[in-house]
Amino acid sequence: MLWQIIGMLAAVLTMFSFVPQIVKVYKTKSADDLSLGMLIQLSLGVFLWLVYGIHLKNAVIILANSVTFLSLSLLVFFYLLYGKSGKKI
Amino acid sequence: MLWQIIGMLAAVLTMFSFVPQIVKVYKTKSADDLSLGMLIQLSLGVFLWLVYGIHLKNAVIILANSVTFLSLSLLVFFYLLYGKSGKKI
């Protein structure tokens, strides 16, 4: 039971880990210090985890990586909007 | 075999995903746009994955999360060094 809680906590924390970053970029309208390489590498990796999870029919892998992939996509969108060419306030 | 390659590719991509971000922060000496909330939440989540992996005796979970935890620790160190109070070049 304790181990299930630890596993679930780990999954929830990592699953929603980009939410604070999305909020920060949205609030500051600034994303210059973020690495596009990191965002692309992570998005591709998480997408492959999702594909792999679908193959394994593993609901936890599918759910966790769907949430992460969606939040990363939003972050990439904000990066393109507010990055180098975006307006700094 | 194809699925093993997809799984391994997913693991390697996500495992080393913070390397480009570390290189960028180190080169620009700037980390203001990074969210400390994201870094703390991710570090804690990845650490719990590591603990959970040790409990499961799963080498892949242990290896992947060790690498991510170490790179995140380095990123947090650089954030504290070059963040708000750090020098911008």
Short mmCIF file of C-alpha atoms in Angstrom, two decimals:
data_model
loop_
_atom_site.label_atom_id
_atom_site.label_comp_id
_atom_site.label_asym_id
_atom_site.label_seq_id
_atom_site.Cartn_x
_atom_site.Cartn_y
_atom_site.Cartn_z
CA MET A 1 0.00 0.00 0.00
CA LEU A 2 2.79 2.44 0.97
CA TRP A 3 4.64 1.50 -2.23
CA GLN A 4 1.55 2.04 -4.34
CA ILE A 5 1.22 5.53 -2.84
CA ILE A 6 4.90 6.26 -3.56
CA GLY A 7 4.51 5.07 -7.18
CA MET A 8 1.32 7.07 -7.66
CA LEU A 9 2.87 10.18 -6.10
CA ALA A 10 5.89 9.79 -8.40
CA ALA A 11 3.60 9.47 -11.43
CA VAL A 12 1.41 12.46 -10.52
CA LEU A 13 4.39 14.72 -9.73
CA THR A 14 6.22 13.99 -12.99
CA MET A 15 3.00 13.94 -15.04
CA PHE A 16 2.12 17.53 -14.11
CA SER A 17 5.70 18.75 -13.74
CA PHE A 18 5.52 21.20 -16.64
CA VAL A 19 2.45 23.01 -15.33
CA PRO A 20 4.50 25.46 -13.17
CA GLN A 21 6.73 26.16 -16.20
CA ILE A 22 3.71 26.80 -18.45
CA VAL A 23 2.24 29.19 -15.84
CA LYS A 24 5.58 31.02 -15.53
CA VAL A 25 6.07 31.46 -19.29
CA TYR A 26 2.46 32.59 -19.69
CA LYS A 27 2.76 35.13 -16.85
CA THR A 28 6.16 36.56 -17.78
CA LYS A 29 5.62 36.27 -21.56
CA SER A 30 9.27 35.21 -21.65
CA ALA A 31 10.81 31.89 -22.60
CA ASP A 32 14.27 32.83 -23.89
CA ASP A 33 16.14 30.75 -21.30
CA LEU A 34 14.28 27.56 -22.15
CA SER A 35 16.12 25.13 -24.41
CA LEU A 36 14.20 24.22 -27.58
CA GLY A 37 16.45 21.16 -27.81
CA MET A 38 15.17 19.99 -24.42
CA LEU A 39 11.55 20.62 -25.41
CA ILE A 40 11.86 18.73 -28.71
CA GLN A 41 13.85 15.83 -27.20
CA LEU A 42 11.38 15.50 -24.31
CA SER A 43 8.32 15.74 -26.57
CA LEU A 44 9.68 13.07 -28.90
CA GLY A 45 10.71 10.84 -25.98
CA VAL A 46 7.36 11.19 -24.21
CA PHE A 47 5.52 10.54 -27.50
CA LEU A 48 7.51 7.32 -27.97
CA TRP A 49 6.69 6.33 -24.35
CA LEU A 50 3.03 6.88 -25.23
CA VAL A 51 3.32 4.69 -28.35
CA TYR A 52 5.16 2.05 -26.31
CA GLY A 53 2.49 2.23 -23.58
CA ILE A 54 -0.26 1.69 -26.19
CA HIS A 55 1.67 -1.33 -27.47
CA LEU A 56 1.97 -2.70 -23.92
CA LYS A 57 -1.69 -1.81 -23.22
CA ASN A 58 -0.42 -0.25 -19.96
CA ALA A 59 -2.94 2.36 -18.75
CA VAL A 60 -0.49 4.11 -16.38
CA ILE A 61 2.15 4.64 -19.09
CA ILE A 62 -0.54 5.81 -21.53
CA LEU A 63 -2.17 8.23 -19.07
CA ALA A 64 1.04 9.69 -17.64
CA ASN A 65 2.63 10.28 -21.04
CA SER A 66 -0.57 11.67 -22.60
CA VAL A 67 -0.74 14.35 -19.90
CA THR A 68 2.98 15.13 -20.20
CA PHE A 69 2.81 15.24 -24.00
CA LEU A 70 -0.16 17.61 -23.97
CA SER A 71 1.48 19.95 -21.44
CA LEU A 72 4.77 19.86 -23.37
CA SER A 73 2.91 20.74 -26.58
CA LEU A 74 1.39 23.76 -24.83
CA LEU A 75 4.85 24.74 -23.55
CA VAL A 76 6.32 24.49 -27.08
CA PHE A 77 3.47 26.67 -28.35
CA PHE A 78 4.22 29.31 -25.68
CA TYR A 79 7.95 29.01 -26.44
CA LEU A 80 7.32 29.81 -30.08
CA LEU A 81 4.96 32.63 -29.08
CA TYR A 82 7.12 34.26 -26.40
CA GLY A 83 10.63 33.01 -27.21
CA LYS A 84 13.37 34.93 -29.03
CA SER A 85 10.95 36.77 -31.32
CA GLY A 86 8.31 37.29 -28.63
CA LYS A 87 7.66 40.40 -26.58
CA LYS A 88 9.42 40.71 -23.22
CA ILE A 89 7.62 42.56 -20.44
CA MET B 1 12.37 -6.24 -31.59
CA LEU B 2 10.92 -3.04 -33.14
CA TRP B 3 8.99 -2.41 -29.93
CA GLN B 4 12.09 -2.91 -27.80
CA ILE B 5 13.90 -0.32 -29.93
CA ILE B 6 10.99 2.12 -29.54
CA GLY B 7 10.97 1.59 -25.76
CA MET B 8 14.73 2.00 -25.51
CA LEU B 9 14.69 5.10 -27.71
CA ALA B 10 11.93 6.58 -25.53
CA ALA B 11 13.97 5.84 -22.39
CA VAL B 12 17.23 7.28 -23.75
CA LEU B 13 15.55 10.45 -25.11
CA THR B 14 13.76 11.26 -21.85
CA MET B 15 16.69 10.16 -19.68
CA PHE B 16 19.04 12.71 -21.24
CA SER B 17 16.38 15.31 -22.00
CA PHE B 18 17.79 17.94 -19.62
CA VAL B 19 21.28 17.87 -21.11
CA PRO B 20 20.46 20.52 -23.80
CA GLN B 21 18.92 22.72 -21.07
CA ILE B 22 22.00 22.35 -18.85
CA VAL B 23 24.28 23.27 -21.79
CA LYS B 24 22.11 26.32 -22.61
CA VAL B 25 22.04 27.63 -19.01
CA TYR B 26 25.79 27.06 -18.68
CA LYS B 27 26.55 28.85 -21.96
CA THR B 28 24.21 31.83 -21.47
CA LYS B 29 24.73 32.04 -17.68
CA SER B 30 21.02 32.80 -17.56
CA ALA B 31 18.18 30.78 -16.06
CA ASP B 32 15.58 33.41 -15.14
CA ASP B 33 12.86 31.96 -17.37
CA LEU B 34 13.11 28.49 -15.84
CA SER B 35 10.47 27.65 -13.24
CA LEU B 36 11.93 26.59 -9.89
CA GLY B 37 8.55 24.99 -9.17
CA MET B 38 8.99 22.74 -12.20
CA LEU B 39 12.56 21.84 -11.20
CA ILE B 40 11.59 20.97 -7.61
CA GLN B 41 8.44 19.06 -8.62
CA LEU B 42 10.35 17.09 -11.29
CA SER B 43 13.28 16.35 -8.99
CA LEU B 44 10.98 15.09 -6.23
CA GLY B 45 8.91 13.05 -8.72
CA VAL B 46 11.98 11.50 -10.37
CA PHE B 47 13.48 10.75 -6.94
CA LEU B 48 10.28 8.91 -5.95
CA TRP B 49 10.40 6.99 -9.26
CA LEU B 50 13.95 5.99 -8.34
CA VAL B 51 12.85 4.82 -4.86
CA TYR B 52 9.91 2.95 -6.44
CA GLY B 53 12.26 1.37 -9.02
CA ILE B 54 14.58 0.16 -6.25
CA HIS B 55 11.55 -1.36 -4.50
CA LEU B 56 10.50 -3.09 -7.74
CA LYS B 57 14.14 -4.09 -8.42
CA ASN B 58 13.58 -2.79 -11.97
CA ALA B 59 16.94 -1.88 -13.54
CA VAL B 60 15.44 0.28 -16.32
CA ILE B 61 13.44 2.47 -13.89
CA ILE B 62 16.48 2.74 -11.60
CA LEU B 63 18.91 3.64 -14.40
CA ALA B 64 16.63 6.09 -16.23
CA ASN B 65 15.65 7.97 -13.08
CA SER B 66 19.19 8.04 -11.68
CA VAL B 67 20.44 9.77 -14.83
CA THR B 68 17.48 12.19 -14.86
CA PHE B 69 17.85 12.93 -11.13
CA LEU B 70 21.57 13.66 -11.49
CA SER B 71 21.04 15.95 -14.50
CA LEU B 72 18.16 17.73 -12.75
CA SER B 73 20.37 18.26 -9.67
CA LEU B 74 23.00 19.88 -11.89
CA LEU B 75 20.30 22.05 -13.50
CA VAL B 76 19.03 23.16 -10.05
CA PHE B 77 22.62 24.02 -9.10
CA PHE B 78 23.03 26.14 -12.25
CA TYR B 79 19.61 27.72 -11.64
CA LEU B 80 20.69 28.82 -8.16
CA LEU B 81 24.01 30.04 -9.57
CA TYR B 82 22.72 31.91 -12.63
CA GLY B 83 19.05 32.55 -11.75
CA LYS B 84 17.55 35.83 -10.49
CA SER B 85 20.61 36.72 -8.42
CA GLY B 86 23.11 35.47 -11.01
CA LYS B 87 25.03 37.48 -13.57
CA LYS B 88 23.50 37.94 -17.01
CA ILE B 89 25.87 38.21 -19.94
#
